[in-house]
Amino acid sequence: MSTFDHTRLDDLIHSRIRLAIMAVLGGVERAEFTYLRDAVKTTDGNLGAHLAKLEAAGYVAVDKRFVERKPVSHYRLTAAGRRAFESYLKTLDAMLKPQGG
Amino acid sequence: MYDFDWIGWFHAAFGFIALALGLLVVLRRKGTRGHRRTGRIYVAAMLLLNGTALAIYDLFGFFGPFHVAAVVSLCTLAAGLHPMYARRRGERHFERHAMFMSWSYAGLLAAATAELAVRLPGAEFASAVLASTVLVVAGAAFIIHTRVPRILTALGLSGRARSRGTTVRHPEETDMDPQPNTDDLAAMRRLMEESSRGVYETGKHYMLWGLVVAAGLCLTYWSLGRREAWIPWIWGIGLLVGWGAAAWLGSREAARAPVETLVSQTRAGIWIGCGIGMTILGLLGYYTGAIRPGALPAVIAVVMGVGYFASSFAYRSMVVRALGVAWWIGAVALLLWQGPHALLVLAALLVVLQVVPGALFHRRARARAASAAVTA
């Protein structure tokens, strides 16, 4: 298998927004929706849709609750999400590294 | 030969039954038929336990503090049962049930521990009751406020979570989403690094503890030579209020904090650890006589120094580190210069090195929140 085999990259993470989400969550224990939105610099709807995808894959877990009647959602990476993210970074790193030399 | 104390024996028997049943409920799966059955017997045992408690008048001969405790226990039980039997269930009824029932059991545990503590050889009644109650209640607050939300979430019962709307599919969600390139990888690394540094500090815990302990110290100084019997009560009530308010603040802040990082957890861990350490040193050290009352302010100052010094690495702040050093200098001064005035010196240190930094943290947090609201 070649280092450049594109199938080795996790499709789910290989999107700008989702990669950014994974990167932010990778650095923290958990983050609130608006914090994520501001860090990733996207819109509510877009972020929500991408988070739903990551959640469905089991990469991200959410804890939704109400604080003073306002909905507050805290997101965190699951163990599977953390593993997937790490292996994604490793693969991409290997691909981008200068070859031969 | 005096009369066999029937009420006392019934009281103890119902207490043991309630303790055992409560433990069963705590350990086993929630919401099952068994949970409900065990729970009902627990409630019956608690009713009889508190009923007999209200009938015991040996201790004071009048309606005393333990009768108040029995009434509080009955109210907690009622508040825990009400959501399960109410005709109209609120959004958070399972949470209410779980919280109040947990506190009902915590109260029972505190009472049982107090019964044990006063039977220790050489135990002085008031301090034994207060010290054991504060320790059990602090432990219970910690366990309840960390475990109960998790259990509710695991069961899908955190009412608040269920009433949140469904996810809206957004048209932007397509496979046309741009994909990352080399520059992005570096940007992602930066994003990760930046987000891992966030510490959300409102400073409220600093102000709370600074004020509670400083007030306790001033009251203690005032009671010296006047009302020395009050001292254990001042600290028992002060620490209960402090830990109760801290648990409440902590759960509120945890729900609102925009982000939680390893750094913010480390900071919270350092301070909870120091707080528990100081509570043990202050209560048990004083109560057992292991720490001379004259040395206690210095011991507290040393632990405060450790707390500030250690957490300064989480805050990445030289100012916080300097506060730690200032606390240690204060500790040295308190050791070299012992006496009743040490109480007032420690109170002053708390205001200058704890309440003031807390207020500054608070001001910064508010300024940050205001600017975030403007940009959002």
Tab-separated table of C-alpha atoms in Angstrom:
chain	number	residue	atom	x	y	z
A	1	MET	CA	0.000	0.000	0.000
A	2	SER	CA	1.354	3.407	-0.964
A	3	THR	CA	1.820	6.218	1.508
A	4	PHE	CA	-0.372	8.307	-0.772
A	5	ASP	CA	-3.309	5.895	-0.816
A	6	HIS	CA	-6.210	8.329	-0.414
A	7	THR	CA	-8.487	5.640	1.005
A	8	ARG	CA	-6.385	5.622	4.137
A	9	LEU	CA	-7.650	9.053	5.076
A	10	ASP	CA	-10.757	9.056	7.232
A	11	ASP	CA	-13.431	10.650	5.016
A	12	LEU	CA	-15.418	11.768	7.981
A	13	ILE	CA	-12.604	13.920	9.353
A	14	HIS	CA	-11.298	14.952	5.960
A	15	SER	CA	-13.433	18.052	5.636
A	16	ARG	CA	-12.302	21.469	6.712
A	17	ILE	CA	-15.031	22.150	9.218
A	18	ARG	CA	-15.040	18.706	10.745
A	19	LEU	CA	-11.255	18.673	10.958
A	20	ALA	CA	-11.362	22.042	12.736
A	21	ILE	CA	-14.017	20.713	15.129
A	22	MET	CA	-11.905	17.657	15.860
A	23	ALA	CA	-8.841	19.866	16.378
A	24	VAL	CA	-10.586	22.135	18.870
A	25	LEU	CA	-12.134	19.239	20.753
A	26	GLY	CA	-8.794	17.410	20.603
A	27	GLY	CA	-7.257	20.126	22.747
A	28	VAL	CA	-9.972	20.308	25.380
A	29	GLU	CA	-12.008	18.078	27.646
A	30	ARG	CA	-15.269	19.544	26.426
A	31	ALA	CA	-16.495	22.706	24.711
A	32	GLU	CA	-19.785	24.532	24.489
A	33	PHE	CA	-21.510	24.981	21.104
A	34	THR	CA	-20.970	28.733	20.805
A	35	TYR	CA	-17.324	28.388	21.843
A	36	LEU	CA	-16.862	25.802	19.080
A	37	ARG	CA	-18.681	27.994	16.562
A	38	ASP	CA	-16.435	30.978	17.336
A	39	ALA	CA	-13.260	28.870	17.306
A	40	VAL	CA	-14.111	27.163	14.009
A	41	LYS	CA	-15.547	30.427	12.599
A	42	THR	CA	-18.685	29.063	11.042
A	43	THR	CA	-22.452	29.432	11.357
A	44	ASP	CA	-24.758	27.696	13.819
A	45	GLY	CA	-26.508	25.622	11.169
A	46	ASN	CA	-23.345	24.496	9.461
A	47	LEU	CA	-21.643	23.578	12.705
A	48	GLY	CA	-24.735	21.732	13.925
A	49	ALA	CA	-24.912	19.646	10.760
A	50	HIS	CA	-21.233	18.701	10.899
A	51	LEU	CA	-21.443	17.911	14.597
A	52	ALA	CA	-24.435	15.673	13.910
A	53	LYS	CA	-22.348	13.739	11.396
A	54	LEU	CA	-19.487	13.317	13.847
A	55	GLU	CA	-21.949	12.366	16.561
A	56	ALA	CA	-23.578	9.738	14.357
A	57	ALA	CA	-20.134	8.234	13.729
A	58	GLY	CA	-19.539	8.070	17.456
A	59	TYR	CA	-16.557	10.446	17.291
A	60	VAL	CA	-18.226	13.147	19.333
A	61	ALA	CA	-20.542	12.931	22.331
A	62	VAL	CA	-22.918	15.661	23.375
A	63	ASP	CA	-24.458	16.638	26.688
A	64	LYS	CA	-27.435	18.910	26.177
A	65	ARG	CA	-29.100	20.758	29.003
A	66	PHE	CA	-30.899	23.936	29.886
A	67	VAL	CA	-29.269	26.688	31.902
A	68	GLU	CA	-31.794	29.343	32.867
A	69	ARG	CA	-34.087	28.152	30.068
A	70	LYS	CA	-31.393	28.519	27.448
A	71	PRO	CA	-30.219	25.340	25.772
A	72	VAL	CA	-26.533	24.652	26.343
A	73	SER	CA	-24.735	21.823	24.544
A	74	HIS	CA	-21.346	20.579	25.605
A	75	TYR	CA	-19.395	18.514	23.094
A	76	ARG	CA	-16.434	16.262	23.707
A	77	LEU	CA	-14.419	13.727	21.756
A	78	THR	CA	-15.145	10.092	22.514
A	79	ALA	CA	-12.265	7.642	22.882
A	80	ALA	CA	-13.012	6.401	19.356
A	81	GLY	CA	-13.010	9.999	18.083
A	82	ARG	CA	-9.654	10.719	19.687
A	83	ARG	CA	-8.143	7.568	18.162
A	84	ALA	CA	-9.575	8.367	14.723
A	85	PHE	CA	-8.262	11.927	14.900
A	86	GLU	CA	-4.794	10.822	15.919
A	87	SER	CA	-4.555	8.235	13.166
A	88	TYR	CA	-5.883	10.796	10.655
A	89	LEU	CA	-3.168	13.276	11.620
A	90	LYS	CA	-0.517	10.571	11.425
A	91	THR	CA	-1.616	9.496	7.944
A	92	LEU	CA	-1.835	13.048	6.636
A	93	ASP	CA	1.520	13.876	8.159
A	94	ALA	CA	3.125	10.893	6.435
A	95	MET	CA	1.586	11.938	3.117
A	96	LEU	CA	2.755	15.520	3.341
A	97	LYS	CA	6.265	14.762	4.507
A	98	PRO	CA	8.893	15.153	1.752
A	99	GLN	CA	9.594	11.709	0.279
A	100	GLY	CA	12.930	10.038	-0.466
A	101	GLY	CA	15.571	12.682	0.167
B	1	MET	CA	-32.103	-0.285	86.649
B	2	TYR	CA	-33.718	2.139	84.263
B	3	ASP	CA	-36.484	1.512	81.785
B	4	PHE	CA	-35.597	-0.197	78.571
B	5	ASP	CA	-35.410	2.592	76.009
B	6	TRP	CA	-37.883	1.292	73.405
B	7	ILE	CA	-37.930	4.439	71.302
B	8	GLY	CA	-34.148	4.579	71.161
B	9	TRP	CA	-33.928	0.962	70.049
B	10	PHE	CA	-36.606	1.378	67.385
B	11	HIS	CA	-34.836	4.517	66.207
B	12	ALA	CA	-31.540	2.627	65.829
B	13	ALA	CA	-33.228	-0.350	64.126
B	14	PHE	CA	-35.014	1.822	61.544
B	15	GLY	CA	-31.758	3.667	61.044
B	16	PHE	CA	-29.901	0.454	60.158
B	17	ILE	CA	-32.733	-0.661	57.854
B	18	ALA	CA	-32.763	2.689	56.053
B	19	LEU	CA	-28.947	2.666	55.773
B	20	ALA	CA	-28.951	-0.803	54.196
B	21	LEU	CA	-31.857	-0.122	51.821
B	22	GLY	CA	-30.414	3.223	50.799
B	23	LEU	CA	-27.084	1.598	49.994
B	24	LEU	CA	-28.928	-0.939	47.863
B	25	VAL	CA	-30.669	1.824	45.926
B	26	VAL	CA	-27.409	3.723	45.464
B	27	LEU	CA	-25.544	0.698	44.125
B	28	ARG	CA	-28.211	-0.868	41.936
B	29	ARG	CA	-29.736	0.167	38.630
B	30	LYS	CA	-32.135	3.080	38.882
B	31	GLY	CA	-35.737	3.154	37.723
B	32	THR	CA	-36.363	-0.599	37.838
B	33	ARG	CA	-39.261	-2.247	39.622
B	34	GLY	CA	-36.788	-3.342	42.333
B	35	HIS	CA	-35.583	0.250	42.689
B	36	ARG	CA	-39.135	1.424	43.310
B	37	ARG	CA	-39.909	-1.385	45.750
B	38	THR	CA	-36.699	-0.917	47.755
B	39	GLY	CA	-37.249	2.833	47.634
B	40	ARG	CA	-40.744	2.585	49.121
B	41	ILE	CA	-39.482	0.499	52.049
B	42	TYR	CA	-36.632	3.010	52.492
B	43	VAL	CA	-39.191	5.807	52.662
B	44	ALA	CA	-41.204	3.889	55.262
B	45	ALA	CA	-38.059	3.268	57.332
B	46	MET	CA	-37.112	6.957	57.063
B	47	LEU	CA	-40.585	8.034	58.183
B	48	LEU	CA	-40.405	5.776	61.237
B	49	LEU	CA	-36.790	6.785	61.891
B	50	ASN	CA	-37.645	10.481	61.896
B	51	GLY	CA	-40.886	9.861	63.767
B	52	THR	CA	-38.971	8.177	66.576
B	53	ALA	CA	-36.328	10.916	66.423
B	54	LEU	CA	-39.016	13.510	67.049
B	55	ALA	CA	-40.176	11.452	70.041
B	56	ILE	CA	-36.741	11.397	71.726
B	57	TYR	CA	-36.448	14.174	74.268
B	58	ASP	CA	-33.621	12.798	76.451
B	59	LEU	CA	-30.910	14.895	74.940
B	60	PHE	CA	-32.052	18.421	75.541
B	61	GLY	CA	-35.478	17.946	77.128
B	62	PHE	CA	-36.954	20.330	74.602
B	63	PHE	CA	-37.279	20.759	70.852
B	64	GLY	CA	-33.555	20.756	70.004
B	65	PRO	CA	-31.284	20.883	66.957
B	66	PHE	CA	-31.772	17.185	66.238
B	67	HIS	CA	-35.517	17.654	65.976
B	68	VAL	CA	-34.833	20.351	63.401
B	69	ALA	CA	-32.617	17.854	61.568
B	70	ALA	CA	-35.456	15.300	61.599
B	71	VAL	CA	-37.864	17.847	60.132
B	72	VAL	CA	-35.319	18.779	57.457
B	73	SER	CA	-34.902	15.085	56.667
B	74	LEU	CA	-38.666	14.644	56.321
B	75	CYS	CA	-38.906	17.674	54.047
B	76	THR	CA	-36.064	16.339	51.872
B	77	LEU	CA	-37.840	13.003	51.620
B	78	ALA	CA	-41.109	14.708	50.656
B	79	ALA	CA	-39.332	16.858	48.056
B	80	GLY	CA	-37.738	13.710	46.624
B	81	LEU	CA	-41.017	11.803	46.452
B	82	HIS	CA	-43.207	14.599	45.165
B	83	PRO	CA	-41.888	14.590	41.558
B	84	MET	CA	-42.651	10.854	41.269
B	85	TYR	CA	-46.237	11.173	42.436
B	86	ALA	CA	-47.113	14.635	41.183
B	87	ARG	CA	-49.935	14.651	38.646
B	88	ARG	CA	-48.141	17.143	36.427
B	89	ARG	CA	-44.503	16.289	36.074
B	90	GLY	CA	-42.144	19.161	35.412
B	91	GLU	CA	-39.327	19.123	32.942
B	92	ARG	CA	-36.760	18.229	35.530
B	93	HIS	CA	-38.731	15.915	37.758
B	94	PHE	CA	-36.312	12.990	37.535
B	95	GLU	CA	-33.451	15.291	38.400
B	96	ARG	CA	-35.361	16.617	41.424
B	97	HIS	CA	-36.183	13.109	42.557
B	98	ALA	CA	-32.563	11.975	42.186
B	99	MET	CA	-31.097	15.028	43.909
B	100	PHE	CA	-33.436	15.135	46.891
B	101	MET	CA	-33.384	11.383	47.464
B	102	SER	CA	-29.573	11.440	47.294
B	103	TRP	CA	-29.507	14.227	49.850
B	104	SER	CA	-31.954	12.330	52.016
B	105	TYR	CA	-29.507	9.432	52.108
B	106	ALA	CA	-26.570	11.821	52.610
B	107	GLY	CA	-28.364	13.237	55.651
B	108	LEU	CA	-28.913	9.749	57.004
B	109	LEU	CA	-25.223	8.937	56.493
B	110	ALA	CA	-24.211	12.175	58.216
B	111	ALA	CA	-26.448	11.345	61.183
B	112	ALA	CA	-25.086	7.793	61.414
B	113	THR	CA	-21.505	9.089	61.247
B	114	ALA	CA	-22.277	11.634	63.969
B	115	GLU	CA	-23.700	8.834	66.151
B	116	LEU	CA	-20.440	6.936	65.670
B	117	ALA	CA	-18.259	10.000	66.232
B	118	VAL	CA	-19.766	10.914	69.610
B	119	ARG	CA	-19.062	7.354	70.780
B	120	LEU	CA	-15.346	7.674	70.040
B	121	PRO	CA	-13.335	7.723	73.267
B	122	GLY	CA	-12.663	11.261	74.433
B	123	ALA	CA	-14.978	12.840	71.857
B	124	GLU	CA	-16.467	16.174	72.784
B	125	PHE	CA	-20.145	16.158	71.793
B	126	ALA	CA	-20.593	19.380	69.777
B	127	SER	CA	-17.310	19.203	67.867
B	128	ALA	CA	-17.740	15.475	67.160
B	129	VAL	CA	-21.198	16.043	65.670
B	130	LEU	CA	-20.110	19.067	63.662
B	131	ALA	CA	-16.811	17.683	62.387
B	132	SER	CA	-18.361	14.419	61.213
B	133	THR	CA	-21.340	16.186	59.638
B	134	VAL	CA	-19.188	18.660	57.734
B	135	LEU	CA	-16.954	15.891	56.392
B	136	VAL	CA	-19.842	13.648	55.321
B	137	VAL	CA	-21.854	16.493	53.793
B	138	ALA	CA	-18.820	17.790	51.868
B	139	GLY	CA	-18.088	14.295	50.558
B	140	ALA	CA	-21.740	13.744	49.687
B	141	ALA	CA	-21.991	17.084	47.884
B	142	PHE	CA	-19.011	16.151	45.754
B	143	ILE	CA	-20.283	12.649	44.930
B	144	ILE	CA	-23.897	13.683	44.340
B	145	HIS	CA	-23.082	16.593	42.078
B	146	THR	CA	-20.685	14.557	39.976
B	147	ARG	CA	-22.493	11.204	39.854
B	148	VAL	CA	-26.192	12.078	39.687
B	149	PRO	CA	-26.024	14.102	36.443
B	150	ARG	CA	-24.060	11.282	34.823
B	151	ILE	CA	-26.524	8.624	35.932
B	152	LEU	CA	-29.415	10.731	34.632
B	153	THR	CA	-27.685	11.306	31.308
B	154	ALA	CA	-26.839	7.602	31.000
B	155	LEU	CA	-30.500	6.731	31.526
B	156	GLY	CA	-31.565	9.452	29.089
B	157	LEU	CA	-33.544	11.023	31.909
B	158	SER	CA	-31.968	14.420	32.266
B	159	GLY	CA	-35.371	15.929	31.257
B	160	ARG	CA	-33.594	19.020	30.039
B	161	ALA	CA	-31.725	17.026	27.431
B	162	ARG	CA	-34.806	15.345	26.033
B	163	SER	CA	-36.767	18.496	25.452
B	164	ARG	CA	-34.036	19.958	23.248
B	165	GLY	CA	-35.127	20.133	19.643
B	166	THR	CA	-34.036	17.749	16.938
B	167	THR	CA	-31.013	18.403	14.795
B	168	VAL	CA	-31.761	20.426	11.705
B	169	ARG	CA	-30.183	19.198	8.506
B	170	HIS	CA	-28.598	22.144	6.855
B	171	PRO	CA	-28.256	22.650	3.108
B	172	GLU	CA	-24.561	23.502	3.574
B	173	GLU	CA	-23.988	19.928	4.623
B	174	THR	CA	-22.858	18.436	1.325
B	175	ASP	CA	-19.906	16.574	-0.016
B	176	MET	CA	-18.822	19.788	-1.697
B	177	ASP	CA	-17.287	20.802	1.597
B	178	PRO	CA	-13.739	22.027	0.958
B	179	GLN	CA	-11.001	19.689	2.031
B	180	PRO	CA	-7.898	20.490	4.014
B	181	ASN	CA	-4.471	21.129	2.570
B	182	THR	CA	-0.984	21.681	3.945
B	183	ASP	CA	-1.643	25.154	5.338
B	184	ASP	CA	-4.689	23.843	7.089
B	185	LEU	CA	-2.667	21.252	8.940
B	186	ALA	CA	-0.553	23.957	10.569
B	187	ALA	CA	-3.682	26.015	11.283
B	188	MET	CA	-5.313	22.979	12.913
B	189	ARG	CA	-2.278	22.475	15.127
B	190	ARG	CA	-2.529	26.109	16.202
B	191	LEU	CA	-6.257	25.747	16.856
B	192	MET	CA	-5.638	22.691	19.019
B	193	GLU	CA	-2.851	24.346	20.938
B	194	GLU	CA	-4.872	27.517	21.534
B	195	SER	CA	-8.017	25.759	22.657
B	196	SER	CA	-6.121	23.578	25.097
B	197	ARG	CA	-5.002	26.670	27.031
B	198	GLY	CA	-8.409	28.070	27.869
B	199	VAL	CA	-9.180	28.645	31.531
B	200	TYR	CA	-12.566	30.005	32.420
B	201	GLU	CA	-12.159	31.721	35.780
B	202	THR	CA	-14.968	33.755	37.327
B	203	GLY	CA	-13.091	34.349	40.593
B	204	LYS	CA	-16.255	33.637	42.570
B	205	HIS	CA	-14.788	30.709	44.493
B	206	TYR	CA	-11.884	32.889	45.597
B	207	MET	CA	-14.182	35.601	46.916
B	208	LEU	CA	-16.566	33.107	48.535
B	209	TRP	CA	-13.931	31.241	50.545
B	210	GLY	CA	-11.958	34.373	51.344
B	211	LEU	CA	-15.020	36.056	52.836
B	212	VAL	CA	-16.403	32.978	54.646
B	213	VAL	CA	-13.094	32.095	56.302
B	214	ALA	CA	-12.195	35.720	57.090
B	215	ALA	CA	-15.593	36.152	58.756
B	216	GLY	CA	-15.064	32.920	60.722
B	217	LEU	CA	-11.649	34.129	61.877
B	218	CYS	CA	-13.002	37.486	63.041
B	219	LEU	CA	-15.858	35.789	64.898
B	220	THR	CA	-13.403	33.355	66.504
B	221	TYR	CA	-11.186	36.250	67.603
B	222	TRP	CA	-14.212	37.966	69.070
B	223	SER	CA	-15.341	34.843	70.976
B	224	LEU	CA	-11.922	34.256	72.596
B	225	GLY	CA	-12.362	34.653	76.339
B	226	ARG	CA	-16.011	35.504	75.801
B	227	ARG	CA	-17.916	32.682	74.118
B	228	GLU	CA	-15.340	29.961	73.471
B	229	ALA	CA	-18.065	27.308	73.279
B	230	TRP	CA	-19.231	28.992	70.088
B	231	ILE	CA	-16.009	28.356	68.200
B	232	PRO	CA	-16.798	24.804	66.991
B	233	TRP	CA	-20.243	26.008	65.906
B	234	ILE	CA	-18.810	28.981	64.014
B	235	TRP	CA	-16.544	26.693	62.019
B	236	GLY	CA	-19.048	23.880	61.653
B	237	ILE	CA	-21.676	26.193	60.215
B	238	GLY	CA	-19.126	28.299	58.302
B	239	LEU	CA	-17.609	25.292	56.570
B	240	LEU	CA	-21.013	23.784	55.800
B	241	VAL	CA	-22.130	27.059	54.230
B	242	GLY	CA	-18.802	27.384	52.392
B	243	TRP	CA	-18.823	23.890	50.920
B	244	GLY	CA	-22.527	24.060	50.134
B	245	ALA	CA	-22.143	27.360	48.305
B	246	ALA	CA	-18.980	26.111	46.560
B	247	ALA	CA	-20.751	22.961	45.336
B	248	TRP	CA	-23.657	25.049	44.079
B	249	LEU	CA	-21.351	27.567	42.373
B	250	GLY	CA	-19.265	24.767	40.918
B	251	SER	CA	-22.199	22.986	39.318
B	252	ARG	CA	-23.522	26.297	37.963
B	253	GLU	CA	-20.172	27.250	36.504
B	254	ALA	CA	-19.636	23.798	35.043
B	255	ALA	CA	-22.918	24.144	33.166
B	256	ARG	CA	-21.981	27.596	31.850
B	257	ALA	CA	-18.277	27.316	31.189
B	258	PRO	CA	-17.800	27.673	27.432
B	259	VAL	CA	-14.951	25.226	27.459
B	260	GLU	CA	-13.385	22.768	29.836
B	261	THR	CA	-9.761	21.851	29.366
B	262	LEU	CA	-7.246	19.671	31.105
B	263	VAL	CA	-5.814	22.960	32.392
B	264	SER	CA	-9.100	24.112	33.934
B	265	GLN	CA	-9.671	20.670	35.432
B	266	THR	CA	-6.173	20.730	36.914
B	267	ARG	CA	-6.851	24.119	38.467
B	268	ALA	CA	-10.153	22.955	39.939
B	269	GLY	CA	-8.468	19.779	41.194
B	270	ILE	CA	-5.689	21.704	42.918
B	271	TRP	CA	-8.138	23.956	44.759
B	272	ILE	CA	-10.621	21.231	45.695
B	273	GLY	CA	-7.657	19.223	46.994
B	274	CYS	CA	-6.320	22.160	48.998
B	275	GLY	CA	-9.816	22.901	50.334
B	276	ILE	CA	-10.327	19.338	51.518
B	277	GLY	CA	-6.797	19.357	52.957
B	278	MET	CA	-7.433	22.562	54.908
B	279	THR	CA	-10.816	21.298	56.124
B	280	ILE	CA	-9.175	18.130	57.455
B	281	LEU	CA	-6.281	20.047	59.028
B	282	GLY	CA	-8.533	22.715	60.483
B	283	LEU	CA	-11.300	20.507	61.831
B	284	LEU	CA	-9.510	17.309	62.791
B	285	GLY	CA	-6.162	18.921	63.555
B	286	TYR	CA	-7.831	21.266	65.998
B	287	TYR	CA	-10.315	18.735	67.330
B	288	THR	CA	-7.723	16.024	68.058
B	289	GLY	CA	-5.189	18.543	69.329
B	290	ALA	CA	-2.647	17.306	66.767
B	291	ILE	CA	-2.180	20.899	65.600
B	292	ARG	CA	-1.923	23.566	68.265
B	293	PRO	CA	-4.545	26.283	67.751
B	294	GLY	CA	-1.715	28.834	67.659
B	295	ALA	CA	-0.085	27.106	64.685
B	296	LEU	CA	-3.275	26.597	62.700
B	297	PRO	CA	-3.298	29.975	60.861
B	298	ALA	CA	0.262	29.316	59.645
B	299	VAL	CA	-0.691	25.817	58.452
B	300	ILE	CA	-3.617	27.258	56.485
B	301	ALA	CA	-1.342	29.926	54.968
B	302	VAL	CA	1.146	27.242	53.872
B	303	VAL	CA	-1.605	25.269	52.089
B	304	MET	CA	-2.905	28.462	50.449
B	305	GLY	CA	0.623	29.131	49.175
B	306	VAL	CA	0.768	25.624	47.705
B	307	GLY	CA	-2.625	26.167	46.025
B	308	TYR	CA	-1.613	29.453	44.409
B	309	PHE	CA	1.856	28.301	43.422
B	310	ALA	CA	0.608	25.068	41.838
B	311	SER	CA	-2.344	26.654	40.038
B	312	SER	CA	-0.172	29.488	38.677
B	313	PHE	CA	1.133	26.955	36.149
B	314	ALA	CA	-2.427	26.254	35.015
B	315	TYR	CA	-3.176	29.972	34.716
B	316	ARG	CA	0.266	30.648	33.191
B	317	SER	CA	0.359	33.674	35.415
B	318	MET	CA	3.361	35.102	37.260
B	319	VAL	CA	0.986	37.206	39.358
B	320	VAL	CA	-0.729	34.090	40.691
B	321	ARG	CA	2.684	32.552	41.394
B	322	ALA	CA	3.687	35.695	43.297
B	323	LEU	CA	0.499	35.345	45.348
B	324	GLY	CA	1.657	31.843	46.326
B	325	VAL	CA	5.006	33.204	47.468
B	326	ALA	CA	3.243	36.002	49.366
B	327	TRP	CA	1.156	33.386	51.194
B	328	TRP	CA	4.310	31.524	52.201
B	329	ILE	CA	5.912	34.735	53.483
B	330	GLY	CA	2.702	35.269	55.460
B	331	ALA	CA	2.985	31.710	56.827
B	332	VAL	CA	6.550	32.355	58.001
B	333	ALA	CA	5.418	35.572	59.704
B	334	LEU	CA	2.519	33.748	61.375
B	335	LEU	CA	4.898	31.050	62.665
B	336	LEU	CA	7.412	33.553	64.020
B	337	TRP	CA	4.770	35.761	65.540
B	338	GLN	CA	2.155	33.521	67.161
B	339	GLY	CA	-0.736	34.568	69.364
B	340	PRO	CA	-4.447	35.322	69.173
B	341	HIS	CA	-3.787	38.239	66.795
B	342	ALA	CA	-2.690	35.609	64.225
B	343	LEU	CA	-6.416	35.060	63.582
B	344	LEU	CA	-6.815	38.661	62.485
B	345	VAL	CA	-3.577	38.598	60.478
B	346	LEU	CA	-4.820	35.532	58.599
B	347	ALA	CA	-8.173	37.239	57.987
B	348	ALA	CA	-6.322	40.259	56.565
B	349	LEU	CA	-4.162	37.989	54.388
B	350	LEU	CA	-7.338	36.340	53.095
B	351	VAL	CA	-8.835	39.666	52.109
B	352	VAL	CA	-5.685	40.951	50.417
B	353	LEU	CA	-4.394	37.713	48.852
B	354	GLN	CA	-7.691	35.922	48.174
B	355	VAL	CA	-10.726	38.195	47.975
B	356	VAL	CA	-8.960	40.932	46.002
B	357	PRO	CA	-7.459	38.555	43.375
B	358	GLY	CA	-10.907	36.908	43.154
B	359	ALA	CA	-12.517	40.292	42.490
B	360	LEU	CA	-9.899	41.020	39.800
B	361	PHE	CA	-10.562	37.641	38.151
B	362	HIS	CA	-14.264	38.420	38.296
B	363	ARG	CA	-13.830	41.814	36.669
B	364	ARG	CA	-11.734	40.324	33.882
B	365	ALA	CA	-14.272	37.541	33.259
B	366	ARG	CA	-17.092	40.076	33.016
B	367	ALA	CA	-15.110	42.273	30.646
B	368	ARG	CA	-14.372	39.224	28.482
B	369	ALA	CA	-18.022	38.148	28.476
B	370	ALA	CA	-19.076	41.670	27.488
B	371	SER	CA	-16.627	41.842	24.580
B	372	ALA	CA	-17.656	38.332	23.449
B	373	ALA	CA	-21.290	39.445	23.422
B	374	VAL	CA	-20.384	42.424	21.252
B	375	THR	CA	-18.454	40.393	18.662
B	376	ALA	CA	-20.982	37.546	18.566
